[in-house]
Amino acid sequence: MRSLPCDCLHQLVGNDIAVKPLAPGEFRRQGRMVVDFLANYYENIEKYPVLSQVEPGYLSKRLPSSAPQDEEPMEAILDDVRQHIVPGLTHWQSPNFFAYFQTNTSTAAILGEMLCAGFNVAGFNWVSSPAATELESLVMDWLGKMLELPTPFLFSGNGGGVIEGNTTEAIICTLTAARDRVLRRLGHNSIAKLVVYGSDQTHCSFQKAARVAGIDPQNFRALKTTRSTLFGLSPDTLRKAIRLDIDAGLIPLYLCTTVGTTSSAAVDPLAPLCEVANEFGMWVHVDAAYAGASCICPEYRKFINGFADSFSFNAHKWFLTPLDCCCLWVKDPNALVKSLSTAPEYLKNEATESKQVVDYADWQLSLSRRFRALKLWLVIRSYGVQNLRSHIRNHCRLAKLFEELVEEDCRFEVVFPRYFALVCFRMCPSVVAGMSNGHIVENGHGEAWKLNKVNRFNAQLLRNINASGQVFMSHTMVEGVYVIRFAVGATLVSERHVIMAWKVAQEHANSLLSMPASE
Amino acid sequence: MRSLPCDCLHQLVGNDIAVKPLAPGEFRRQGRMVVDFLANYYENIEKYPVLSQVEPGYLSKRLPSSAPQDEEPMEAILDDVRQHIVPGLTHWQSPNFFAYFQTNTSTAAILGEMLCAGFNVAGFNWVSSPAATELESLVMDWLGKMLELPTPFLFSGNGGGVIEGNTTEAIICTLTAARDRVLRRLGHNSIAKLVVYGSDQTHCSFQKAARVAGIDPQNFRALKTTRSTLFGLSPDTLRKAIRLDIDAGLIPLYLCTTVGTTSSAAVDPLAPLCEVANEFGMWVHVDAAYAGASCICPEYRKFINGFADSFSFNAHKWFLTPLDCCCLWVKDPNALVKSLSTAPEYLKNEATESKQVVDYADWQLSLSRRFRALKLWLVIRSYGVQNLRSHIRNHCRLAKLFEELVEEDCRFEVVFPRYFALVCFRMCPSVVAGMSNGHIVENGHGEAWKLNKVNRFNAQLLRNINASGQVFMSHTMVEGVYVIRFAVGATLVSERHVIMAWKVAQEHANSLLSMPASE
């Protein structure tokens, strides 16, 4: 029999035995254990390989295949977290994490999550917890003002903001609203004629959202972008595509623009795109999932000029707030409510009937919702606008530093201009193409062969860098060119981590270049 | 200038000032503050009015309308939580909360949320954090075995489980998979012919999910249930509806059955319904959002016999796990993946290509996902199967106690038979109908008038009970009958709370009965 912690245990209730899973004494004791666990984790985070080194199936070999019949002490469980879970983590909070886009966290936000789980209110409508609704509206107006969103996006301007779980959900909700606005007029059969537009750089969430919302996959337009517009969507391309669709009897519905694409942090030119879309009565959404956070700094604000119907950014990326926290503002909340409200008898209440309150369930997919506004409010108050701006600027400065390091080494090139804190780089074609047993290969092979060779070299370089466990970067492919993505954004990152990451990249490039070419 | 906590502050980085939002010392200090804050909250939770007493708009009068420019100390923020947020909460964790269905929490689960927010990994695919994926698969198999789900729902049987945010999401995902399975065969234009089925007791999430997935609102069947089947959906009714739709040239697609409806915790007869649906090649989903948790007890397991394609229950209702945690199992994960997968270049990796791993982003709507398996794993280990069963049985026992108290007072009636821990009761029509200035009203008014009077009386009774702040119950309407719902499920509830709640109900009934009738 194992030993058991003090007051969470047996209490006779009738003839039955019950655990006491919220006993305050045990809550205090175990809560402190986990606070210390996490503090130790942050103190030691640089010791772990950033990219987990485990093999598929590792965990089922280490943990039992069935649930325990009896209670186990938290000490034993935390030991298992330490021994079996931590080695299987890819450490997103490591200062050496430069992959994808970061999802950074902070003390204030973790405290917000603790309060959220502790109160555990299901704020689907106002009455189910007025503070959850009102704090969310308040903090979304705060944030809207920090971003200098036009007044029609704020509650004070008859629009409003809501915290969704993620961008896919934000797009599904707004797309459904836009879709139903048209279908109410034309009848449901027209659903097969609706067309949605993005660019070939738009995040894959948009395609998924469109598919879920019943848009014919053949009516999904991923319009081609080119280097000439720095991979932003050209308004002319959009207009031509719309015209073609209208000529074919289809109905242009929704445009998803992006500020800070996932591949290269490219920016669609919002103002002219909105003009085109407005001409055709389309709904325009601005997906600023990654780069939106930067727009609290006046110098980045220009990127979101000119948007139209809805705007979202993920506070869970670059705003010191852990998953999940996607901030969505709309000009016409009523469009959401018309599509997403349900009014079952079991939720009817006077506050809702008075129409003086917001019922956020009608702004999102699910009924129940977490009190996510708490963490966002704690982050903004605990750090303040000025420090949040410094946080963004510091990451951009570190990205610039990395960019300069790349540029100083003439074997490498920065592939795209940098707006924010993402650097896309690769080993130069001239260096790789020349790598055949020390002899320059000039002829006998076409451009495609060369590009393929260069891409494979850079892919191998990235694999070697990541296999070291010292840093974690990721990749993308744009116009057939394989690039390594270096995204600065971890809460704990500082200059020395960026310099070290560059040294790791150089060392692996050196070894790879000194090896005989593989073919 | 305000005073500032010790090590979260200014550090010179280049020429810039940066906060240190994850400094371990400050994390420890502030983390303990919040642990104590919550422990105190639980110690005092019975002192708060269960249903918040604030007026719409209360919070904007108390908090600034713009974000602070500078950092604020956590002490000040927590003071504001205490003074301005707590009064606006409806206290779902109060032992006097008996409304809706509970969403109960526990120490283990809150610790799980802390670890989740602390690690803050975005486990969209295996490689982005192997432990997040593998622990989720493992714990979903644990739970599947606890529920004695048939092997085809477990990973070991080529099915599998996933944690979604909520039931709406679970339904949207499975409905999209079912829809696309048909549309791949018949072409996208057939979307307007697809029909989905539930009962008039099915949760409103189903209607919303169907609308989102592009099902024509005219093709949504809420089939009538009656008292004769205890508000379970009759297989004959289903078959007739399907036949009518097929005769009209429509295509039966999806049946959403319910185990434990929101109004009265009614149970659809799964086995015969599945037989009918299977005959027509439909996808059958079992929504056991509330009652599913009880099926870990052998005596409740019978209610989920006979299910077909997918099964979900909300651990965030009755399983000591805070929002959000909807457990979904499917027999054919590949159907989900075909509809929901995206494979952008920036996510390509060897593990995915090896097909040896699960990439959960392909089983859900969003790309990013929280490490929710941690809290579920901590709950199951920290309490063990036996105590979790006791937790369920204890609530059912307390509901039975309440039911007996209602039955002992001949002025009241229990309106529906009770399967789980929900009691639906009301003041008897004979008592209310007789209440006209002390004289029996026998003639001159029809049944509808009487029913309306009885309903209004019970609605007033509930308003008075809830306005007391002592307890919080909710209501529903079934076949035109207004009933008060008393759902036992708070983690902290015990016998004395149930007895007190009944006394409150009786007292308010006494005062209401002693008042002159209002018309």
Coordinates of C-alpha atoms in Angstrom, one line a residue, chain B:
Chain B
M1 CA 5.4 55.9 -9.2
R2 CA 4.2 52.6 -7.9
S3 CA 6.3 50.0 -6.1
L4 CA 7.4 47.0 -8.2
P5 CA 7.9 43.3 -7.4
C6 CA 11.5 42.2 -7.3
D7 CA 12.9 40.2 -10.3
C8 CA 10.4 40.5 -13.1
L9 CA 11.6 43.9 -14.1
H10 CA 14.1 45.9 -16.0
Q11 CA 17.1 44.4 -17.6
L12 CA 19.2 46.3 -20.1
V13 CA 19.3 44.4 -23.4
G14 CA 21.2 46.5 -25.9
N15 CA 19.7 49.9 -25.6
D16 CA 16.3 48.5 -24.9
I17 CA 14.4 47.8 -21.7
A18 CA 12.7 44.4 -21.4
V19 CA 10.5 42.9 -18.7
K20 CA 11.4 39.4 -17.7
P21 CA 8.1 37.7 -17.7
L22 CA 9.3 34.2 -16.8
A23 CA 11.9 35.0 -14.1
P24 CA 11.7 31.9 -11.9
G25 CA 12.0 33.8 -8.6
E26 CA 9.1 36.0 -9.3
F27 CA 7.2 33.0 -10.8
R28 CA 7.6 31.2 -7.5
R29 CA 6.4 34.2 -5.5
Q30 CA 3.4 35.1 -7.6
G31 CA 2.5 31.5 -8.2
R32 CA 2.2 30.9 -4.4
M33 CA 0.1 34.1 -4.1
V34 CA -2.4 32.7 -6.6
V35 CA -2.4 29.2 -5.0
D36 CA -3.3 30.9 -1.7
F37 CA -5.8 33.1 -3.4
L38 CA -7.6 30.0 -4.7
A39 CA -7.4 28.0 -1.5
N40 CA -8.9 31.0 0.3
Y41 CA -11.6 31.2 -2.4
Y42 CA -12.6 27.6 -1.8
E43 CA -12.5 28.1 2.0
N44 CA -15.0 31.0 1.7
I45 CA -17.0 29.9 -1.4
E46 CA -20.2 29.4 0.6
K47 CA -20.2 33.0 1.6
Y48 CA -20.8 34.3 -1.9
P49 CA -24.3 34.5 -3.5
V50 CA -24.2 31.6 -5.9
L51 CA -25.8 33.5 -8.8
S52 CA -24.0 36.8 -9.2
Q53 CA -26.1 39.8 -8.1
V54 CA -24.4 42.4 -10.3
E55 CA -26.3 44.5 -12.9
P56 CA -25.4 44.5 -16.6
G57 CA -22.5 46.9 -17.2
Y58 CA -21.2 46.8 -13.7
L59 CA -17.6 46.2 -14.6
S60 CA -17.0 49.0 -16.9
K61 CA -18.0 51.4 -14.1
R62 CA -15.3 49.9 -11.9
L63 CA -12.3 49.4 -14.2
P64 CA -10.4 51.8 -16.5
S65 CA -11.5 51.9 -20.1
S66 CA -7.9 51.7 -21.4
A67 CA -4.9 49.5 -20.7
P68 CA -2.2 50.7 -18.3
Q69 CA 0.9 52.1 -19.9
D70 CA 3.2 50.6 -17.1
E71 CA 3.4 47.4 -15.2
E72 CA 1.3 46.9 -12.1
P73 CA 2.2 44.7 -9.2
M74 CA 0.4 41.3 -8.9
E75 CA -0.8 42.3 -5.4
A76 CA -2.9 45.1 -6.9
I77 CA -4.2 43.0 -9.7
L78 CA -5.3 40.2 -7.3
D79 CA -7.0 42.8 -5.1
D80 CA -9.0 43.8 -8.1
V81 CA -9.9 40.2 -8.8
R82 CA -11.2 40.0 -5.3
Q83 CA -13.1 43.3 -5.3
H84 CA -14.4 43.4 -8.9
I85 CA -14.2 40.0 -10.5
V86 CA -15.4 37.7 -7.7
P87 CA -18.7 39.6 -7.1
G88 CA -19.4 39.2 -10.9
L89 CA -18.9 35.5 -10.8
T90 CA -21.7 33.0 -10.8
H91 CA -19.9 30.4 -8.6
W92 CA -19.9 27.2 -10.5
Q93 CA -17.7 25.6 -7.8
S94 CA -20.0 26.5 -5.0
P95 CA -21.5 23.4 -3.3
N96 CA -24.8 25.3 -3.6
F97 CA -24.6 25.4 -7.4
F98 CA -27.3 23.1 -8.8
A99 CA -28.0 24.8 -12.2
Y100 CA -27.5 23.6 -15.8
F101 CA -25.1 20.8 -15.6
Q102 CA -22.1 21.3 -13.4
T103 CA -18.6 21.8 -14.7
N104 CA -16.6 20.5 -11.7
T105 CA -12.9 21.0 -11.0
S106 CA -10.4 19.4 -8.7
T107 CA -6.9 20.0 -7.4
A108 CA -5.4 17.5 -9.7
A109 CA -7.0 19.1 -12.8
I110 CA -6.0 22.6 -11.8
L111 CA -2.4 21.4 -11.4
G112 CA -2.7 19.8 -14.9
E113 CA -3.8 23.2 -16.3
M114 CA -0.8 24.8 -14.6
L115 CA 1.6 22.4 -16.2
C116 CA -0.2 22.8 -19.5
A117 CA 0.1 26.6 -19.5
G118 CA 3.7 26.3 -18.1
F119 CA 5.0 23.9 -20.8
N120 CA 2.7 25.7 -23.3
V121 CA 3.5 23.3 -26.2
A122 CA 1.3 23.6 -29.3
G123 CA 1.0 19.9 -30.1
F124 CA -0.5 20.1 -33.5
N125 CA 1.5 17.1 -34.8
W126 CA 3.6 14.4 -33.1
V127 CA 6.9 16.1 -33.7
S128 CA 5.8 19.4 -32.2
S129 CA 5.7 17.6 -28.8
P130 CA 5.6 13.8 -28.9
A131 CA 4.5 13.5 -25.2
A132 CA 1.4 15.7 -25.8
T133 CA 0.2 13.3 -28.6
E134 CA 1.2 10.1 -27.0
L135 CA -0.2 10.9 -23.5
E136 CA -3.4 11.9 -25.1
S137 CA -3.7 8.6 -27.0
L138 CA -2.7 6.7 -23.9
V139 CA -5.2 8.4 -21.6
M140 CA -8.0 8.2 -24.1
D141 CA -7.4 4.4 -24.3
W142 CA -7.4 4.3 -20.4
L143 CA -10.7 6.2 -20.4
G144 CA -12.1 4.1 -23.2
K145 CA -11.4 1.0 -21.2
M146 CA -12.9 2.5 -18.0
L147 CA -16.1 3.1 -20.1
E148 CA -15.8 -0.4 -21.6
L149 CA -16.1 1.0 -25.1
P150 CA -15.9 -1.7 -27.7
T151 CA -12.3 -2.3 -28.9
P152 CA -12.9 -0.7 -32.3
F153 CA -13.0 2.7 -30.5
L154 CA -9.6 2.2 -29.0
F155 CA -6.2 2.8 -30.7
S156 CA -5.6 -0.9 -29.9
G157 CA -8.6 -1.7 -32.1
N158 CA -7.7 0.7 -35.0
G159 CA -10.0 3.4 -33.8
G160 CA -9.0 6.1 -31.3
G161 CA -9.7 8.9 -29.0
V162 CA -9.0 12.6 -29.1
I163 CA -9.7 15.5 -26.7
E164 CA -11.7 18.2 -28.4
G165 CA -12.7 21.5 -26.8
N166 CA -16.4 20.9 -26.6
T167 CA -19.3 18.9 -28.0
T168 CA -20.0 21.3 -30.8
E169 CA -16.5 20.8 -32.1
A170 CA -16.8 17.0 -31.7
I171 CA -20.1 17.1 -33.7
I172 CA -18.7 19.5 -36.4
C173 CA -15.7 17.2 -36.9
T174 CA -17.6 13.9 -37.2
L175 CA -20.4 15.5 -39.2
T176 CA -17.9 17.0 -41.6
A177 CA -16.3 13.6 -41.9
A178 CA -19.6 11.9 -42.6
R179 CA -20.7 14.6 -45.0
D180 CA -17.5 14.4 -47.0
R181 CA -17.7 10.6 -47.2
V182 CA -21.0 11.0 -49.0
L183 CA -20.0 14.1 -51.1
R184 CA -16.9 12.4 -52.4
R185 CA -19.2 9.8 -53.9
L186 CA -22.0 12.0 -55.0
G187 CA -20.4 15.3 -55.8
H188 CA -20.5 18.5 -53.8
N189 CA -23.8 19.7 -55.2
S190 CA -25.5 17.0 -53.2
I191 CA -24.8 19.0 -50.0
A192 CA -28.2 20.6 -50.2
K193 CA -29.9 17.1 -50.1
L194 CA -28.2 15.9 -46.9
V195 CA -30.4 15.4 -43.9
V196 CA -29.4 15.1 -40.2
Y197 CA -31.5 13.7 -37.4
G198 CA -31.8 14.2 -33.7
S199 CA -34.8 14.5 -31.3
D200 CA -36.5 17.5 -30.0
Q201 CA -34.5 16.9 -26.8
T202 CA -31.1 16.9 -28.5
H203 CA -28.8 19.7 -27.3
C204 CA -28.8 22.9 -29.3
S205 CA -25.1 22.3 -30.2
F206 CA -26.2 19.8 -32.8
Q207 CA -28.3 22.3 -34.7
K208 CA -25.5 24.8 -34.6
A209 CA -23.0 22.3 -35.7
A210 CA -25.2 21.2 -38.6
R211 CA -25.7 24.9 -39.6
V212 CA -22.0 25.5 -39.6
A213 CA -21.3 22.4 -41.7
G214 CA -23.5 23.7 -44.4
I215 CA -26.5 21.4 -43.9
D216 CA -29.6 23.2 -45.1
P217 CA -31.6 24.3 -42.0
Q218 CA -34.7 22.8 -43.6
N219 CA -33.0 19.4 -43.6
F220 CA -32.5 19.4 -39.8
R221 CA -34.9 17.0 -38.2
A222 CA -35.7 17.5 -34.5
L223 CA -37.9 14.4 -34.1
K224 CA -40.7 14.6 -31.6
T225 CA -40.4 12.6 -28.4
T226 CA -43.1 12.0 -25.9
R227 CA -43.6 11.0 -22.3
S228 CA -44.5 7.5 -23.4
T229 CA -40.8 6.8 -24.3
L230 CA -39.6 9.0 -21.4
F231 CA -38.4 11.5 -24.0
G232 CA -36.1 9.1 -25.7
L233 CA -36.2 9.1 -29.5
S234 CA -38.3 6.2 -30.8
P235 CA -36.7 4.0 -33.5
D236 CA -40.0 3.9 -35.4
T237 CA -40.2 7.7 -35.5
L238 CA -36.7 7.8 -36.9
R239 CA -37.4 5.2 -39.5
K240 CA -40.6 7.0 -40.7
A241 CA -38.7 10.3 -41.0
I242 CA -35.9 8.7 -43.0
R243 CA -38.4 7.0 -45.3
L244 CA -40.2 10.3 -45.9
D245 CA -36.9 12.1 -46.7
I246 CA -35.7 9.4 -49.0
D247 CA -39.1 9.5 -50.8
A248 CA -38.6 13.3 -51.2
G249 CA -35.2 12.7 -52.9
L250 CA -33.1 13.6 -49.9
I251 CA -30.1 11.8 -48.4
P252 CA -30.1 10.6 -44.7
L253 CA -26.6 11.4 -43.4
Y254 CA -26.1 11.6 -39.6
L255 CA -28.0 10.7 -36.5
C256 CA -27.1 12.4 -33.2
T257 CA -28.3 10.3 -30.2
T258 CA -28.1 11.5 -26.7
V259 CA -27.4 9.8 -23.4
G260 CA -28.6 12.2 -20.7
T261 CA -30.3 15.1 -22.4
T262 CA -29.9 18.6 -21.1
S263 CA -33.6 19.1 -20.2
S264 CA -34.3 16.0 -18.3
A265 CA -31.3 13.6 -18.7
A266 CA -33.4 11.4 -21.0
V267 CA -31.7 8.5 -22.8
D268 CA -32.2 7.6 -26.4
P269 CA -32.3 3.8 -26.9
L270 CA -29.0 3.4 -28.7
A271 CA -29.1 -0.2 -29.9
P272 CA -32.4 0.0 -31.9
L273 CA -31.6 3.5 -33.2
C274 CA -28.2 2.3 -34.4
E275 CA -29.9 -0.6 -36.2
V276 CA -32.2 1.8 -38.1
A277 CA -29.4 4.2 -39.0
N278 CA -27.0 1.5 -40.1
E279 CA -29.7 0.2 -42.5
F280 CA -29.5 3.5 -44.3
G281 CA -25.7 3.8 -44.1
M282 CA -25.8 6.8 -41.8
W283 CA -23.2 8.0 -39.3
V284 CA -24.4 7.7 -35.7
H285 CA -22.9 9.9 -33.0
V286 CA -23.5 9.4 -29.3
D287 CA -23.6 12.6 -27.4
A288 CA -23.1 11.6 -23.7
A289 CA -21.8 15.0 -22.7
Y290 CA -23.3 14.9 -19.3
A291 CA -24.0 11.3 -18.5
G292 CA -21.1 9.7 -20.1
A293 CA -18.9 10.1 -17.0
S294 CA -21.3 7.9 -15.0
C295 CA -20.7 5.0 -17.4
I296 CA -17.4 4.3 -15.6
C297 CA -19.7 2.7 -13.0
P298 CA -21.0 -0.8 -14.1
E299 CA -24.5 0.0 -13.1
Y300 CA -24.7 2.9 -15.6
R301 CA -22.8 1.3 -18.4
K302 CA -25.9 -0.2 -20.0
F303 CA -27.0 3.2 -21.2
I304 CA -24.3 3.3 -23.9
N305 CA -24.8 -0.1 -25.4
G306 CA -25.1 -0.3 -29.1
F307 CA -23.3 2.8 -30.4
A308 CA -22.0 3.1 -33.8
D309 CA -19.5 5.5 -35.3
S310 CA -18.5 8.1 -32.7
F311 CA -19.0 8.7 -29.0
S312 CA -18.3 11.8 -26.9
F313 CA -18.5 12.9 -23.3
N314 CA -17.4 16.0 -21.5
A315 CA -14.8 15.3 -18.8
H316 CA -15.4 19.0 -18.1
K317 CA -18.8 18.3 -16.7
W318 CA -18.8 15.5 -14.2
F319 CA -15.3 14.2 -14.2
L320 CA -13.4 16.6 -11.9
T321 CA -11.8 18.3 -14.9
P322 CA -12.2 22.0 -15.7
L323 CA -13.1 23.4 -19.1
D324 CA -12.3 22.4 -21.7
C325 CA -12.1 18.7 -22.2
C326 CA -14.5 16.9 -24.5
C327 CA -13.5 13.3 -25.0
L328 CA -14.3 11.9 -28.5
W329 CA -13.7 8.4 -29.8
V330 CA -14.2 7.3 -33.4
K331 CA -14.1 4.0 -35.1
D332 CA -12.6 5.3 -38.3
P333 CA -10.1 8.0 -37.6
N334 CA -9.2 8.0 -41.2
A335 CA -12.6 9.5 -42.0
L336 CA -11.7 12.5 -39.8
V337 CA -8.3 12.8 -41.3
K338 CA -9.6 12.8 -44.9
S339 CA -11.8 15.8 -44.1
L340 CA -9.6 17.7 -41.6
S341 CA -6.0 17.2 -42.6
T342 CA -3.9 19.8 -44.3
A343 CA -0.3 19.2 -45.2
P344 CA 1.4 22.6 -45.7
E345 CA 5.1 22.5 -46.5
Y346 CA 5.9 24.3 -43.2
L347 CA 4.6 21.4 -41.2
K348 CA 6.2 18.5 -43.2
N349 CA 8.4 16.2 -41.1
E350 CA 9.7 12.7 -41.2
A351 CA 7.6 11.3 -38.3
T352 CA 4.4 12.3 -40.2
E353 CA 5.7 10.9 -43.4
S354 CA 6.5 7.6 -41.7
K355 CA 2.8 7.2 -40.9
Q356 CA 3.8 5.8 -37.5
V357 CA 2.4 8.7 -35.5
V358 CA -0.9 10.4 -34.8
D359 CA -1.1 14.1 -35.8
Y360 CA -4.0 15.3 -33.8
A361 CA -4.5 18.5 -35.8
D362 CA -6.0 16.2 -38.4
W363 CA -8.7 15.1 -35.9
Q364 CA -9.9 18.5 -35.0
L365 CA -10.8 22.0 -36.3
S366 CA -7.8 24.0 -35.3
L367 CA -4.1 23.5 -35.9
S368 CA -2.8 24.5 -32.5
R369 CA -3.9 22.6 -29.5
R370 CA -3.4 22.7 -25.8
F371 CA -1.9 19.8 -23.9
R372 CA -5.2 18.9 -22.3
A373 CA -4.3 15.3 -21.7
L374 CA -2.2 16.4 -18.8
K375 CA -5.1 17.4 -16.6
L376 CA -7.1 14.3 -17.5
W377 CA -4.1 12.1 -16.7
L378 CA -3.6 13.8 -13.4
V379 CA -7.2 13.4 -12.5
I380 CA -7.3 9.7 -13.2
R381 CA -4.1 9.0 -11.4
S382 CA -4.6 11.3 -8.5
Y383 CA -8.0 9.9 -7.7
G384 CA -8.1 6.4 -9.3
V385 CA -11.0 4.6 -10.9
Q386 CA -12.6 3.5 -7.6
N387 CA -12.8 7.1 -6.2
L388 CA -14.0 8.4 -9.5
R389 CA -16.8 5.9 -9.3
S390 CA -17.6 6.9 -5.7
H391 CA -17.6 10.6 -6.8
I392 CA -20.3 9.8 -9.4
R393 CA -22.3 7.5 -7.1
N394 CA -22.2 10.1 -4.3
H395 CA -23.8 12.7 -6.5
C396 CA -26.5 10.2 -7.6
R397 CA -27.1 9.3 -4.0
L398 CA -27.5 13.0 -3.1
A399 CA -29.9 13.5 -6.0
K400 CA -31.9 10.6 -4.7
L401 CA -32.0 12.2 -1.3
F402 CA -33.3 15.4 -2.9
E403 CA -35.9 13.5 -4.8
E404 CA -37.1 11.8 -1.6
L405 CA -37.4 15.2 0.0
V406 CA -39.5 16.5 -2.9
E407 CA -41.7 13.4 -2.7
E408 CA -42.3 13.8 1.0
D409 CA -43.9 17.2 0.4
C410 CA -47.2 16.4 -1.3
R411 CA -47.4 20.0 -2.8
F412 CA -44.5 19.1 -5.1
E413 CA -43.9 16.5 -7.7
V414 CA -40.9 15.0 -9.4
V415 CA -41.7 15.4 -13.0
F416 CA -39.4 12.8 -14.7
P417 CA -37.9 9.6 -13.6
R418 CA -34.3 10.1 -12.5
Y419 CA -31.5 8.1 -14.1
F420 CA -28.5 10.1 -12.9
A421 CA -28.0 13.1 -10.6
L422 CA -30.6 15.5 -12.1
V423 CA -33.9 15.9 -10.4
C424 CA -36.7 17.7 -12.3
F425 CA -39.5 18.9 -10.0
R426 CA -42.2 21.5 -9.7
M427 CA -45.0 22.7 -7.5
C428 CA -48.0 20.5 -8.4
P429 CA -50.7 21.9 -10.7
S430 CA -53.4 20.9 -8.1
V431 CA -51.8 23.2 -5.5
V432 CA -51.2 26.1 -7.9
A433 CA -54.5 25.8 -9.8
G434 CA -56.4 26.0 -6.5
M435 CA -54.7 29.2 -5.5
S436 CA -57.2 31.9 -6.2
N437 CA -57.9 33.9 -3.1
G438 CA -58.4 30.7 -1.2
H439 CA -61.1 29.5 -3.5
I440 CA -60.9 26.5 -5.7
V441 CA -61.2 27.4 -9.3
E442 CA -62.7 24.5 -11.1
N443 CA -64.5 25.8 -14.2
G444 CA -64.4 28.7 -16.5
H445 CA -60.8 28.2 -17.5
G446 CA -59.3 25.7 -19.9
E447 CA -56.3 23.4 -19.5
A448 CA -54.0 25.7 -21.3
W449 CA -54.9 28.6 -18.9
K450 CA -54.2 26.3 -16.0
L451 CA -50.9 25.0 -17.4
N452 CA -49.8 28.6 -18.0
K453 CA -50.7 29.6 -14.5
V454 CA -48.8 26.6 -13.1
N455 CA -45.8 27.4 -15.3
R456 CA -45.7 31.0 -14.2
F457 CA -45.9 30.0 -10.6
N458 CA -43.0 27.7 -10.9
A459 CA -41.0 30.2 -12.9
Q460 CA -41.6 32.8 -10.1
L461 CA -40.6 30.2 -7.5
L462 CA -37.3 29.6 -9.3
R463 CA -36.7 33.4 -9.6
N464 CA -37.2 33.8 -5.9
I465 CA -35.0 30.8 -5.0
N466 CA -32.2 32.1 -7.2
A467 CA -32.5 35.7 -6.1
S468 CA -31.8 34.6 -2.5
G469 CA -28.2 33.9 -3.6
Q470 CA -28.3 30.8 -1.3
V471 CA -28.6 28.3 -4.1
F472 CA -28.7 28.4 -7.9
M473 CA -31.0 26.0 -9.9
S474 CA -32.2 26.3 -13.5
H475 CA -35.2 25.4 -15.5
T476 CA -36.4 23.8 -18.7
M477 CA -39.7 23.3 -20.5
V478 CA -40.7 19.9 -21.8
E479 CA -44.1 19.3 -23.6
G480 CA -45.1 22.7 -22.4
V481 CA -44.4 22.0 -18.8
Y482 CA -42.0 24.3 -16.9
V483 CA -39.8 22.3 -14.5
I484 CA -37.1 23.3 -12.1
R485 CA -33.8 21.4 -12.7
F486 CA -31.7 20.4 -9.7
A487 CA -28.4 19.0 -10.9
V488 CA -26.1 17.6 -8.2
G489 CA -22.5 17.8 -9.3
A490 CA -20.3 20.3 -7.6
T491 CA -17.1 18.9 -6.3
L492 CA -17.7 20.4 -2.9
V493 CA -21.4 19.4 -2.5
S494 CA -22.4 17.3 0.5
E495 CA -25.6 16.2 2.2
R496 CA -26.1 19.4 4.1
H497 CA -26.1 21.5 1.0
V498 CA -28.8 19.4 -0.6
I499 CA -30.9 19.5 2.5
M500 CA -30.4 23.3 2.7
A501 CA -31.3 23.7 -0.9
W502 CA -34.6 21.9 -0.3
K503 CA -35.4 24.1 2.7
V504 CA -34.8 27.2 0.6
A505 CA -37.1 25.8 -2.1
Q506 CA -39.8 25.1 0.5
E507 CA -39.5 28.4 2.2
H508 CA -39.9 30.3 -1.1
A509 CA -42.9 28.1 -2.0
N510 CA -44.5 28.8 1.4
S511 CA -44.2 32.6 0.9
L512 CA -45.4 32.4 -2.6
L513 CA -48.4 30.3 -1.7
S514 CA -49.3 32.6 1.1
M515 CA -49.5 35.6 -1.2
P516 CA -52.7 36.5 -3.0
A517 CA -52.7 35.1 -6.5
S518 CA -51.6 37.7 -9.0
E519 CA -54.6 37.5 -11.3

